[in-house]
């Protein structure tokens, strides 16, 4: 188990020991930056806990039916909720499959798609079918488009392969824009709780809730009630980039597992082994993803921050350009990418302050970081438009 988790040896070793000793907690909190393997580790943990094979090392190629279902992310005793960088991840996997159509890349492509599609599991939406009317035909279309690219399927020939992969990606983009997956409704959490209290079909049930810190108050409270008295043979894996952003009552009912940012060598190993590509000049997986999406967010973030530092009015048309690019990346997902780019540029300025005068005092940078966090909160929690959030952020930073 965990053969494909690279660069997180302390977490993998700890989980393996706890599984073998049968001391794994009911609720696990995976915390650390994006692109560190939290989701992949959670899914591999689910495979290990549901495996019915005789080999308790649970190798990736285990032939048991449960492991087969988990490899395809179709096991009914595993549910996935919450938002993540769906569009970017799917686009990267699609690019990899266009280069190399061998089985490992087909699994990679399928799994990135299933991470999105399984958010619409009927168990989670029972009684709210009206909300899925736009999505249901798209999910059927996705199954049909994806089928030729599944492991073991006969691939289309020539240009049809590339066109077919692009068709899958386009359908995923439509699905992602139809429903706000970050905003997990309280009723969905309640249905998750009801599902958890039913006996598993096999050894265990696993619920993976990504970016749990983004849950609204009502959904958090509903989840907390479930975590207070977790059913037997059920494990909840919660993930977050920032452990401090998770409310204390949820943190206190979970065991924390910290994921570290991978170094250049480890990142290169992930890129070459998982994506079958050369890392090139990209020192991190995040940089690799950014270099591949072709949207130019980093350059836009640089122009945005240059305008702030200059103390003038914002460059004519810049907000429209940023807003269009954010929309191309899936709206909420794209907004977060842009905020991340601005945040990274601020970190660069902060490091530069240690060796030279860059003209932006540390106290100002600290204030900017707070304003950036507030802008993200307004966008995610209060439905503020991207343009309004960024314009308010710009003038707030400029006047600091």
mmCIF file of C-alpha atoms in Angstrom:
data_model
loop_
_atom_site.group_PDB
_atom_site.id
_atom_site.type_symbol
_atom_site.label_atom_id
_atom_site.label_comp_id
_atom_site.label_asym_id
_atom_site.label_seq_id
_atom_site.Cartn_x
_atom_site.Cartn_y
_atom_site.Cartn_z
ATOM 1 C CA UNK A 1 0.000 0.000 0.000
ATOM 2 C CA UNK A 2 1.002 3.648 -0.504
ATOM 3 C CA UNK A 3 3.514 2.691 -3.234
ATOM 4 C CA UNK A 4 2.508 5.719 -5.291
ATOM 5 C CA UNK A 5 2.745 8.251 -2.454
ATOM 6 C CA UNK A 6 6.094 9.951 -3.021
ATOM 7 C CA UNK A 7 7.882 12.238 -0.592
ATOM 8 C CA UNK A 8 5.566 11.782 2.403
ATOM 9 C CA UNK A 9 7.384 8.933 4.135
ATOM 10 C CA UNK A 10 6.621 10.002 7.746
ATOM 11 C CA UNK A 11 2.859 10.072 7.091
ATOM 12 C CA UNK A 12 2.928 6.821 5.115
ATOM 13 C CA UNK A 13 4.967 5.052 7.811
ATOM 14 C CA UNK A 14 2.654 6.250 10.555
ATOM 15 C CA UNK A 15 -0.509 5.226 8.707
ATOM 16 C CA UNK A 16 0.925 1.806 7.830
ATOM 17 C CA UNK A 17 1.834 1.185 11.473
ATOM 18 C CA UNK A 18 -1.580 2.256 12.735
ATOM 19 C CA UNK A 19 -3.385 0.103 10.172
ATOM 20 C CA UNK A 20 -1.301 -2.957 11.077
ATOM 21 C CA UNK A 21 -1.819 -2.381 14.814
ATOM 22 C CA UNK A 22 -5.513 -1.608 14.301
ATOM 23 C CA UNK A 23 -5.218 1.708 16.124
ATOM 24 C CA UNK A 24 -6.298 3.964 13.266
ATOM 25 C CA UNK A 25 -8.590 6.717 14.610
ATOM 26 C CA UNK A 26 -12.142 7.234 13.422
ATOM 27 C CA UNK A 27 -11.330 10.747 12.181
ATOM 28 C CA UNK A 28 -8.078 11.722 10.481
ATOM 29 C CA UNK A 29 -7.045 15.279 9.605
ATOM 30 C CA UNK A 30 -4.646 15.524 6.654
ATOM 31 C CA UNK A 31 -3.212 19.040 6.633
ATOM 32 C CA UNK A 32 -0.643 20.726 4.435
ATOM 33 C CA UNK A 33 -0.288 22.718 1.201
ATOM 34 C CA UNK A 34 -1.983 21.748 -2.044
ATOM 35 C CA UNK A 35 -0.114 19.330 -4.329
ATOM 36 C CA UNK A 36 1.323 17.356 -1.398
ATOM 37 C CA UNK A 37 -0.672 14.144 -1.931
ATOM 38 C CA UNK A 38 -3.364 14.457 0.748
ATOM 39 C CA UNK A 39 -6.166 13.279 -1.545
ATOM 40 C CA UNK A 40 -4.088 10.470 -3.069
ATOM 41 C CA UNK A 41 -3.112 9.265 0.398
ATOM 42 C CA UNK A 42 -6.737 9.362 1.560
ATOM 43 C CA UNK A 43 -7.840 7.285 -1.433
ATOM 44 C CA UNK A 44 -5.032 4.783 -0.900
ATOM 45 C CA UNK A 45 -5.982 4.554 2.770
ATOM 46 C CA UNK A 46 -9.548 3.769 1.689
ATOM 47 C CA UNK A 47 -8.246 1.000 -0.580
ATOM 48 C CA UNK A 48 -6.172 -0.479 2.243
ATOM 49 C CA UNK A 49 -9.069 -0.451 4.709
ATOM 50 C CA UNK A 50 -11.530 -2.087 2.313
ATOM 51 C CA UNK A 51 -9.151 -4.648 0.769
ATOM 52 C CA UNK A 52 -10.356 -8.254 1.050
ATOM 53 C CA UNK A 53 -7.190 -9.854 -0.324
ATOM 54 C CA UNK A 54 -5.006 -12.204 1.691
ATOM 55 C CA UNK A 55 -1.831 -10.122 1.317
ATOM 56 C CA UNK A 56 -2.111 -7.558 4.121
ATOM 57 C CA UNK A 57 0.598 -5.388 2.559
ATOM 58 C CA UNK A 58 -2.241 -4.483 0.141
ATOM 59 C CA UNK A 59 -0.167 -4.071 -3.045
ATOM 60 C CA UNK A 60 -1.473 -1.678 -5.710
ATOM 61 C CA UNK A 61 -2.136 -4.574 -8.093
ATOM 62 C CA UNK A 62 -4.145 -6.606 -5.555
ATOM 63 C CA UNK A 63 -6.679 -8.725 -7.473
ATOM 64 C CA UNK A 64 -9.520 -8.583 -4.948
ATOM 65 C CA UNK A 65 -12.795 -7.062 -6.121
ATOM 66 C CA UNK A 66 -12.637 -4.289 -3.545
ATOM 67 C CA UNK A 67 -9.209 -3.085 -4.685
ATOM 68 C CA UNK A 68 -10.352 -3.247 -8.305
ATOM 69 C CA UNK A 69 -13.274 -0.955 -7.472
ATOM 70 C CA UNK A 70 -11.047 1.387 -5.463
ATOM 71 C CA UNK A 71 -8.512 1.704 -8.288
ATOM 72 C CA UNK A 72 -11.345 2.975 -10.488
ATOM 73 C CA UNK A 73 -12.771 5.093 -7.609
ATOM 74 C CA UNK A 74 -16.085 3.260 -7.858
ATOM 75 C CA UNK A 75 -16.266 1.583 -4.437
ATOM 76 C CA UNK A 76 -19.669 2.252 -2.869
ATOM 77 C CA UNK A 77 -18.207 2.244 0.651
ATOM 78 C CA UNK A 78 -16.102 5.316 -0.146
ATOM 79 C CA UNK A 79 -17.608 8.775 -0.575
ATOM 80 C CA UNK A 80 -15.937 12.051 -1.554
ATOM 81 C CA UNK A 81 -17.125 15.576 -0.754
ATOM 82 C CA UNK A 82 -15.771 19.105 -0.940
ATOM 83 C CA UNK A 83 -13.975 21.210 -3.495
ATOM 84 C CA UNK A 84 -10.544 20.808 -5.015
ATOM 85 C CA UNK A 85 -8.646 21.964 -8.118
ATOM 86 C CA UNK A 86 -10.719 19.760 -10.456
ATOM 87 C CA UNK A 87 -10.218 21.616 -13.748
ATOM 88 C CA UNK A 88 -6.467 22.011 -13.418
ATOM 89 C CA UNK A 89 -5.925 18.395 -12.357
ATOM 90 C CA UNK A 90 -8.128 17.023 -15.151
ATOM 91 C CA UNK A 91 -6.366 19.188 -17.744
ATOM 92 C CA UNK A 92 -2.936 17.957 -16.592
ATOM 93 C CA UNK A 93 -4.064 14.305 -16.682
ATOM 94 C CA UNK A 94 -5.561 14.854 -20.143
ATOM 95 C CA UNK A 95 -2.290 16.324 -21.375
ATOM 96 C CA UNK A 96 -0.435 13.296 -20.000
ATOM 97 C CA UNK A 97 -2.807 10.849 -21.725
ATOM 98 C CA UNK A 98 -2.362 12.625 -25.052
ATOM 99 C CA UNK A 99 1.386 11.991 -24.768
ATOM 100 C CA UNK A 100 1.178 8.422 -23.528
ATOM 101 C CA UNK A 101 -1.850 6.109 -23.749
ATOM 102 C CA UNK A 102 -0.476 3.287 -21.613
ATOM 103 C CA UNK A 103 -2.450 1.879 -18.671
ATOM 104 C CA UNK A 104 -0.923 4.008 -15.853
ATOM 105 C CA UNK A 105 -1.923 7.228 -17.632
ATOM 106 C CA UNK A 106 -5.395 5.850 -18.323
ATOM 107 C CA UNK A 107 -5.824 5.167 -14.602
ATOM 108 C CA UNK A 108 -4.572 8.670 -13.831
ATOM 109 C CA UNK A 109 -7.062 10.212 -16.262
ATOM 110 C CA UNK A 110 -9.970 8.111 -15.053
ATOM 111 C CA UNK A 111 -9.265 8.833 -11.391
ATOM 112 C CA UNK A 112 -9.111 12.603 -11.879
ATOM 113 C CA UNK A 113 -12.491 12.389 -13.636
ATOM 114 C CA UNK A 114 -14.029 10.169 -10.945
ATOM 115 C CA UNK A 115 -12.947 12.593 -8.220
ATOM 116 C CA UNK A 116 -15.316 15.078 -9.825
ATOM 117 C CA UNK A 117 -18.100 12.676 -10.824
ATOM 118 C CA UNK A 118 -18.296 10.938 -7.432
ATOM 119 C CA UNK A 119 -19.240 14.268 -5.844
ATOM 120 C CA UNK A 120 -22.643 13.613 -7.405
ATOM 121 C CA UNK A 121 -23.150 10.198 -5.825
ATOM 122 C CA UNK A 122 -26.941 9.651 -5.458
ATOM 123 C CA UNK A 123 -26.468 8.885 -1.753
ATOM 124 C CA UNK A 124 -25.362 12.478 -1.188
ATOM 125 C CA UNK A 125 -28.155 14.098 -3.206
ATOM 126 C CA UNK A 126 -31.183 11.988 -2.310
ATOM 127 C CA UNK A 127 -34.257 14.217 -2.134
ATOM 128 C CA UNK A 128 -32.581 17.068 -4.019
ATOM 129 C CA UNK A 129 -32.794 15.658 -7.524
ATOM 130 C CA UNK A 130 -34.085 19.006 -8.833
ATOM 131 C CA UNK A 131 -30.694 20.570 -8.134
ATOM 132 C CA UNK A 132 -29.070 17.937 -10.348
ATOM 133 C CA UNK A 133 -31.265 18.330 -13.421
ATOM 134 C CA UNK A 134 -28.535 20.223 -15.259
ATOM 135 C CA UNK A 135 -25.853 17.789 -14.153
ATOM 136 C CA UNK A 136 -27.497 14.397 -14.726
ATOM 137 C CA UNK A 137 -27.393 14.502 -18.560
ATOM 138 C CA UNK A 138 -23.804 15.757 -18.364
ATOM 139 C CA UNK A 139 -22.828 12.862 -16.097
ATOM 140 C CA UNK A 140 -24.340 10.410 -18.593
ATOM 141 C CA UNK A 141 -22.474 12.162 -21.396
ATOM 142 C CA UNK A 142 -19.266 11.964 -19.346
ATOM 143 C CA UNK A 143 -19.597 8.198 -18.851
ATOM 144 C CA UNK A 144 -20.059 7.736 -22.592
ATOM 145 C CA UNK A 145 -17.134 9.987 -23.516
ATOM 146 C CA UNK A 146 -14.819 8.480 -20.898
ATOM 147 C CA UNK A 147 -15.477 4.826 -21.757
ATOM 148 C CA UNK A 148 -12.973 4.521 -24.674
ATOM 149 C CA UNK A 149 -10.153 5.806 -22.457
ATOM 150 C CA UNK A 150 -10.662 3.532 -19.467
ATOM 151 C CA UNK A 151 -7.933 0.994 -18.664
ATOM 152 C CA UNK A 152 -8.363 -2.029 -20.908
ATOM 153 C CA UNK A 153 -10.589 -0.251 -23.447
ATOM 154 C CA UNK A 154 -9.861 -0.001 -27.158
ATOM 155 C CA UNK A 155 -8.632 3.525 -27.881
ATOM 156 C CA UNK A 156 -9.905 5.611 -30.812
ATOM 157 C CA UNK A 157 -7.406 5.955 -33.636
ATOM 158 C CA UNK A 158 -5.323 8.969 -34.658
ATOM 159 C CA UNK A 159 -6.749 12.425 -34.090
ATOM 160 C CA UNK A 160 -9.879 10.878 -32.594
ATOM 161 C CA UNK A 161 -7.878 10.158 -29.438
ATOM 162 C CA UNK A 162 -6.995 13.815 -28.883
ATOM 163 C CA UNK A 163 -10.480 14.997 -29.858
ATOM 164 C CA UNK A 164 -12.061 12.432 -27.554
ATOM 165 C CA UNK A 165 -9.895 13.443 -24.595
ATOM 166 C CA UNK A 166 -10.725 17.101 -25.223
ATOM 167 C CA UNK A 167 -14.412 16.180 -25.265
ATOM 168 C CA UNK A 168 -14.116 14.561 -21.833
ATOM 169 C CA UNK A 169 -12.388 17.666 -20.456
ATOM 170 C CA UNK A 170 -15.052 19.975 -21.883
ATOM 171 C CA UNK A 171 -17.844 17.924 -20.314
ATOM 172 C CA UNK A 172 -16.053 18.032 -16.958
ATOM 173 C CA UNK A 173 -15.792 21.815 -17.196
ATOM 174 C CA UNK A 174 -19.550 22.035 -17.770
ATOM 175 C CA UNK A 175 -20.209 19.802 -14.768
ATOM 176 C CA UNK A 176 -17.878 21.801 -12.553
ATOM 177 C CA UNK A 177 -19.563 25.078 -13.465
ATOM 178 C CA UNK A 178 -23.108 23.739 -12.922
ATOM 179 C CA UNK A 179 -22.863 23.215 -9.142
ATOM 180 C CA UNK A 180 -20.690 24.919 -6.509
ATOM 181 C CA UNK A 181 -18.971 21.865 -5.042
ATOM 182 C CA UNK A 182 -17.089 23.883 -2.430
ATOM 183 C CA UNK A 183 -20.357 24.861 -0.771
ATOM 184 C CA UNK A 184 -21.293 21.466 0.685
ATOM 185 C CA UNK A 185 -24.950 21.829 1.803
ATOM 186 C CA UNK A 186 -25.893 20.914 5.354
ATOM 187 C CA UNK A 187 -28.373 18.340 3.994
ATOM 188 C CA UNK A 188 -25.533 16.613 2.157
ATOM 189 C CA UNK A 189 -23.596 16.304 5.419
ATOM 190 C CA UNK A 190 -26.702 14.915 7.115
ATOM 191 C CA UNK A 191 -27.113 12.315 4.365
ATOM 192 C CA UNK A 192 -23.444 11.446 4.779
ATOM 193 C CA UNK A 193 -24.109 10.856 8.471
ATOM 194 C CA UNK A 194 -27.077 8.597 7.677
ATOM 195 C CA UNK A 195 -24.965 6.668 5.141
ATOM 196 C CA UNK A 196 -22.214 6.222 7.727
ATOM 197 C CA UNK A 197 -24.619 4.574 10.156
ATOM 198 C CA UNK A 198 -25.555 1.842 7.691
ATOM 199 C CA UNK A 199 -23.417 -1.285 7.766
ATOM 200 C CA UNK A 200 -20.638 -1.384 5.159
ATOM 201 C CA UNK A 201 -20.853 -3.892 2.328
ATOM 202 C CA UNK A 202 -17.312 -4.991 3.151
ATOM 203 C CA UNK A 203 -14.714 -4.279 5.810
ATOM 204 C CA UNK A 204 -15.165 -0.533 6.344
ATOM 205 C CA UNK A 205 -16.599 2.745 5.107
ATOM 206 C CA UNK A 206 -14.519 5.825 4.376
ATOM 207 C CA UNK A 207 -15.745 9.384 3.854
ATOM 208 C CA UNK A 208 -13.233 11.860 2.428
ATOM 209 C CA UNK A 209 -14.107 15.535 2.943
ATOM 210 C CA UNK A 210 -11.627 17.807 1.201
ATOM 211 C CA UNK A 211 -10.996 21.381 2.327
ATOM 212 C CA UNK A 212 -13.154 20.872 5.385
ATOM 213 C CA UNK A 213 -12.325 24.404 6.562
ATOM 214 C CA UNK A 214 -14.539 25.765 3.758
ATOM 215 C CA UNK A 215 -17.719 24.232 5.181
ATOM 216 C CA UNK A 216 -20.339 26.745 6.273
ATOM 217 C CA UNK A 217 -21.429 26.884 9.933
ATOM 218 C CA UNK A 218 -24.525 24.705 9.521
ATOM 219 C CA UNK A 219 -22.601 22.007 7.633
ATOM 220 C CA UNK A 220 -19.767 22.131 10.188
ATOM 221 C CA UNK A 221 -22.198 21.663 13.053
ATOM 222 C CA UNK A 222 -23.864 18.721 11.321
ATOM 223 C CA UNK A 223 -20.463 17.120 10.699
ATOM 224 C CA UNK A 224 -19.406 17.734 14.290
ATOM 225 C CA UNK A 225 -22.402 15.785 15.601
ATOM 226 C CA UNK A 226 -21.347 12.791 13.513
ATOM 227 C CA UNK A 227 -17.710 13.015 14.596
ATOM 228 C CA UNK A 228 -18.707 13.149 18.268
ATOM 229 C CA UNK A 229 -20.137 9.621 18.062
ATOM 230 C CA UNK A 230 -18.613 7.989 14.972
ATOM 231 C CA UNK A 231 -20.188 4.687 13.927
ATOM 232 C CA UNK A 232 -17.990 1.570 14.143
ATOM 233 C CA UNK A 233 -15.963 0.592 11.057
ATOM 234 C CA UNK A 234 -16.297 4.090 9.602
ATOM 235 C CA UNK A 235 -13.394 6.474 9.054
ATOM 236 C CA UNK A 236 -13.602 10.153 8.158
ATOM 237 C CA UNK A 237 -10.605 11.656 6.373
ATOM 238 C CA UNK A 238 -10.690 15.452 6.463
ATOM 239 C CA UNK A 239 -8.231 17.573 4.511
ATOM 240 C CA UNK A 240 -7.214 21.213 4.760
ATOM 241 C CA UNK A 241 -4.405 23.462 3.619
ATOM 242 C CA UNK A 242 -4.446 25.343 6.925
ATOM 243 C CA UNK A 243 -5.018 23.404 10.127
ATOM 244 C CA UNK A 244 -5.660 26.637 12.021
ATOM 245 C CA UNK A 245 -8.599 27.418 9.730
ATOM 246 C CA UNK A 246 -10.504 24.345 10.957
ATOM 247 C CA UNK A 247 -12.705 25.017 13.975
ATOM 248 C CA UNK A 248 -11.243 23.776 17.256
ATOM 249 C CA UNK A 249 -14.118 21.396 18.013
ATOM 250 C CA UNK A 250 -13.484 19.459 14.793
ATOM 251 C CA UNK A 251 -9.706 19.509 15.288
ATOM 252 C CA UNK A 252 -10.105 18.110 18.795
ATOM 253 C CA UNK A 253 -12.023 15.110 17.454
ATOM 254 C CA UNK A 254 -9.445 14.170 14.846
ATOM 255 C CA UNK A 255 -5.851 12.979 14.735
ATOM 256 C CA UNK A 256 -3.573 15.230 12.695
ATOM 257 C CA UNK A 257 -1.201 14.092 9.947
ATOM 258 C CA UNK A 258 1.039 16.794 8.500
ATOM 259 C CA UNK A 259 1.985 16.758 4.808
ATOM 260 C CA UNK A 260 5.128 18.680 3.870
ATOM 261 C CA UNK A 261 5.865 20.561 0.663
ATOM 262 C CA UNK A 262 7.986 18.289 -1.508
ATOM 263 C CA UNK A 263 11.455 19.437 -2.513
ATOM 264 C CA UNK A 264 12.611 19.679 -6.163
ATOM 265 C CA UNK A 265 13.926 16.101 -6.236
ATOM 266 C CA UNK A 266 10.746 14.606 -4.795
ATOM 267 C CA UNK A 267 8.560 16.799 -7.013
ATOM 268 C CA UNK A 268 10.560 15.679 -10.032
ATOM 269 C CA UNK A 269 9.987 12.060 -9.039
ATOM 270 C CA UNK A 270 6.210 12.637 -8.882
ATOM 271 C CA UNK A 271 6.164 14.376 -12.269
ATOM 272 C CA UNK A 272 8.224 11.678 -13.981
ATOM 273 C CA UNK A 273 6.618 8.666 -12.289
ATOM 274 C CA UNK A 274 2.961 9.729 -12.044
ATOM 275 C CA UNK A 275 2.602 12.097 -15.019
ATOM 276 C CA UNK A 276 5.344 10.438 -17.131
ATOM 277 C CA UNK A 277 6.806 13.827 -17.997
ATOM 278 C CA UNK A 278 10.016 15.757 -17.458
ATOM 279 C CA UNK A 279 9.876 18.359 -14.656
ATOM 280 C CA UNK A 280 11.928 20.696 -16.822
ATOM 281 C CA UNK A 281 12.588 23.961 -15.004
ATOM 282 C CA UNK A 282 9.712 23.453 -12.556
ATOM 283 C CA UNK A 283 10.987 23.049 -8.973
ATOM 284 C CA UNK A 284 7.585 22.001 -7.600
ATOM 285 C CA UNK A 285 4.438 20.172 -8.660
ATOM 286 C CA UNK A 286 2.513 23.403 -8.316
ATOM 287 C CA UNK A 287 4.900 25.143 -10.734
ATOM 288 C CA UNK A 288 4.519 22.201 -13.117
ATOM 289 C CA UNK A 289 0.728 22.543 -13.037
ATOM 290 C CA UNK A 290 0.922 26.310 -13.550
ATOM 291 C CA UNK A 291 3.281 25.901 -16.509
ATOM 292 C CA UNK A 292 0.875 23.476 -18.156
ATOM 293 C CA UNK A 293 -2.465 25.249 -17.778
ATOM 294 C CA UNK A 294 -1.397 28.018 -20.163
ATOM 295 C CA UNK A 295 -3.635 30.650 -18.593
ATOM 296 C CA UNK A 296 -0.970 33.232 -17.670
ATOM 297 C CA UNK A 297 -2.226 33.819 -14.128
ATOM 298 C CA UNK A 298 1.252 34.466 -12.779
ATOM 299 C CA UNK A 299 1.857 37.296 -15.243
ATOM 300 C CA UNK A 300 -1.542 38.790 -14.413
ATOM 301 C CA UNK A 301 -0.777 38.605 -10.684
ATOM 302 C CA UNK A 302 2.537 40.389 -11.289
ATOM 303 C CA UNK A 303 0.795 43.195 -13.195
ATOM 304 C CA UNK A 304 -1.863 43.463 -10.500
ATOM 305 C CA UNK A 305 0.719 43.783 -7.720
ATOM 306 C CA UNK A 306 2.851 46.204 -9.749
ATOM 307 C CA UNK A 307 -0.208 48.459 -10.029
ATOM 308 C CA UNK A 308 -0.672 48.312 -6.253
ATOM 309 C CA UNK A 309 2.982 49.176 -5.562
ATOM 310 C CA UNK A 310 2.870 52.038 -8.085
ATOM 311 C CA UNK A 311 0.030 53.613 -6.095
ATOM 312 C CA UNK A 312 -1.914 54.590 -9.190
ATOM 313 C CA UNK A 313 -5.362 53.636 -10.418
ATOM 314 C CA UNK A 314 -5.621 50.107 -11.716
ATOM 315 C CA UNK A 315 -4.534 49.501 -15.299
ATOM 316 C CA UNK A 316 -7.429 49.869 -17.725
ATOM 317 C CA UNK A 317 -8.850 46.473 -18.679
ATOM 318 C CA UNK A 318 -6.694 44.490 -16.219
ATOM 319 C CA UNK A 319 -9.599 43.425 -13.999
ATOM 320 C CA UNK A 320 -11.590 42.308 -17.047
ATOM 321 C CA UNK A 321 -8.612 40.286 -18.258
ATOM 322 C CA UNK A 322 -8.166 38.667 -14.854
ATOM 323 C CA UNK A 323 -11.891 37.954 -14.570
ATOM 324 C CA UNK A 324 -11.989 36.287 -17.996
ATOM 325 C CA UNK A 325 -8.979 34.127 -17.148
ATOM 326 C CA UNK A 326 -10.518 33.152 -13.815
ATOM 327 C CA UNK A 327 -13.714 32.180 -15.636
ATOM 328 C CA UNK A 328 -11.752 29.994 -18.051
ATOM 329 C CA UNK A 329 -10.347 28.137 -15.043
ATOM 330 C CA UNK A 330 -13.728 27.393 -13.521
ATOM 331 C CA UNK A 331 -14.706 30.534 -11.632
ATOM 332 C CA UNK A 332 -14.174 29.755 -7.942
ATOM 333 C CA UNK A 333 -11.270 27.466 -8.758
ATOM 334 C CA UNK A 334 -9.643 30.126 -10.933
ATOM 335 C CA UNK A 335 -10.132 32.836 -8.306
ATOM 336 C CA UNK A 336 -8.231 30.743 -5.786
ATOM 337 C CA UNK A 337 -5.408 30.191 -8.265
ATOM 338 C CA UNK A 338 -5.096 33.944 -8.744
ATOM 339 C CA UNK A 339 -5.100 34.573 -4.987
ATOM 340 C CA UNK A 340 -2.390 31.918 -4.613
ATOM 341 C CA UNK A 341 -0.245 33.644 -7.244
ATOM 342 C CA UNK A 342 -0.577 37.028 -5.519
ATOM 343 C CA UNK A 343 0.202 35.392 -2.168
ATOM 344 C CA UNK A 344 3.348 33.761 -3.562
ATOM 345 C CA UNK A 345 4.514 37.086 -4.983
ATOM 346 C CA UNK A 346 4.044 38.626 -1.534
ATOM 347 C CA UNK A 347 6.184 35.853 -0.044
ATOM 348 C CA UNK A 348 8.874 36.673 -2.605
ATOM 349 C CA UNK A 349 8.763 40.327 -1.541
ATOM 350 C CA UNK A 350 8.965 39.289 2.106
ATOM 351 C CA UNK A 351 12.067 37.161 1.489
ATOM 352 C CA UNK A 352 13.635 39.946 -0.548
ATOM 353 C CA UNK A 353 13.118 42.313 2.386
ATOM 354 C CA UNK A 354 15.531 40.190 4.394
ATOM 355 C CA UNK A 355 18.440 41.006 2.076
ATOM 356 C CA UNK A 356 17.533 44.266 0.357
ATOM 357 C CA UNK A 357 15.148 47.188 0.470
ATOM 358 C CA UNK A 358 12.300 46.383 -1.922
ATOM 359 C CA UNK A 359 10.193 49.374 -0.947
ATOM 360 C CA UNK A 360 7.384 47.397 0.756
ATOM 361 C CA UNK A 361 7.760 47.250 4.553
ATOM 362 C CA UNK A 362 7.049 43.970 6.317
ATOM 363 C CA UNK A 363 4.102 45.465 8.232
ATOM 364 C CA UNK A 364 2.512 46.479 4.910
ATOM 365 C CA UNK A 365 3.002 42.986 3.477
ATOM 366 C CA UNK A 366 1.379 41.504 6.586
ATOM 367 C CA UNK A 367 -1.602 43.808 6.105
ATOM 368 C CA UNK A 368 -1.823 42.848 2.439
ATOM 369 C CA UNK A 369 -1.922 39.166 3.352
ATOM 370 C CA UNK A 370 -4.847 39.832 5.700
ATOM 371 C CA UNK A 371 -6.697 41.778 3.001
ATOM 372 C CA UNK A 372 -6.060 38.947 0.541
ATOM 373 C CA UNK A 373 -7.604 36.446 2.950
ATOM 374 C CA UNK A 374 -10.613 38.718 3.453
ATOM 375 C CA UNK A 375 -11.123 39.007 -0.315
ATOM 376 C CA UNK A 376 -11.122 35.221 -0.646
ATOM 377 C CA UNK A 377 -13.648 34.920 2.183
ATOM 378 C CA UNK A 378 -15.957 37.503 0.577
ATOM 379 C CA UNK A 379 -15.780 35.661 -2.726
ATOM 380 C CA UNK A 380 -16.323 32.175 -1.282
ATOM 381 C CA UNK A 381 -18.768 32.880 1.537
ATOM 382 C CA UNK A 382 -20.695 35.970 0.506
ATOM 383 C CA UNK A 383 -21.002 35.499 -3.266
ATOM 384 C CA UNK A 384 -19.078 38.689 -4.060
ATOM 385 C CA UNK A 385 -18.155 38.776 -7.758
ATOM 386 C CA UNK A 386 -14.515 38.254 -8.682
ATOM 387 C CA UNK A 387 -14.295 41.752 -10.176
ATOM 388 C CA UNK A 388 -15.715 43.428 -7.061
ATOM 389 C CA UNK A 389 -13.539 41.353 -4.723
ATOM 390 C CA UNK A 390 -10.367 42.149 -6.677
ATOM 391 C CA UNK A 391 -11.213 45.830 -7.069
ATOM 392 C CA UNK A 392 -11.891 46.142 -3.336
ATOM 393 C CA UNK A 393 -8.664 44.274 -2.592
ATOM 394 C CA UNK A 394 -6.680 46.530 -4.928
ATOM 395 C CA UNK A 395 -7.807 49.789 -3.337
ATOM 396 C CA UNK A 396 -7.533 48.332 0.168
ATOM 397 C CA UNK A 397 -3.921 47.330 -0.486
ATOM 398 C CA UNK A 398 -3.084 50.612 -2.179
ATOM 399 C CA UNK A 399 -4.383 52.662 0.732
ATOM 400 C CA UNK A 400 -2.586 50.618 3.405
#
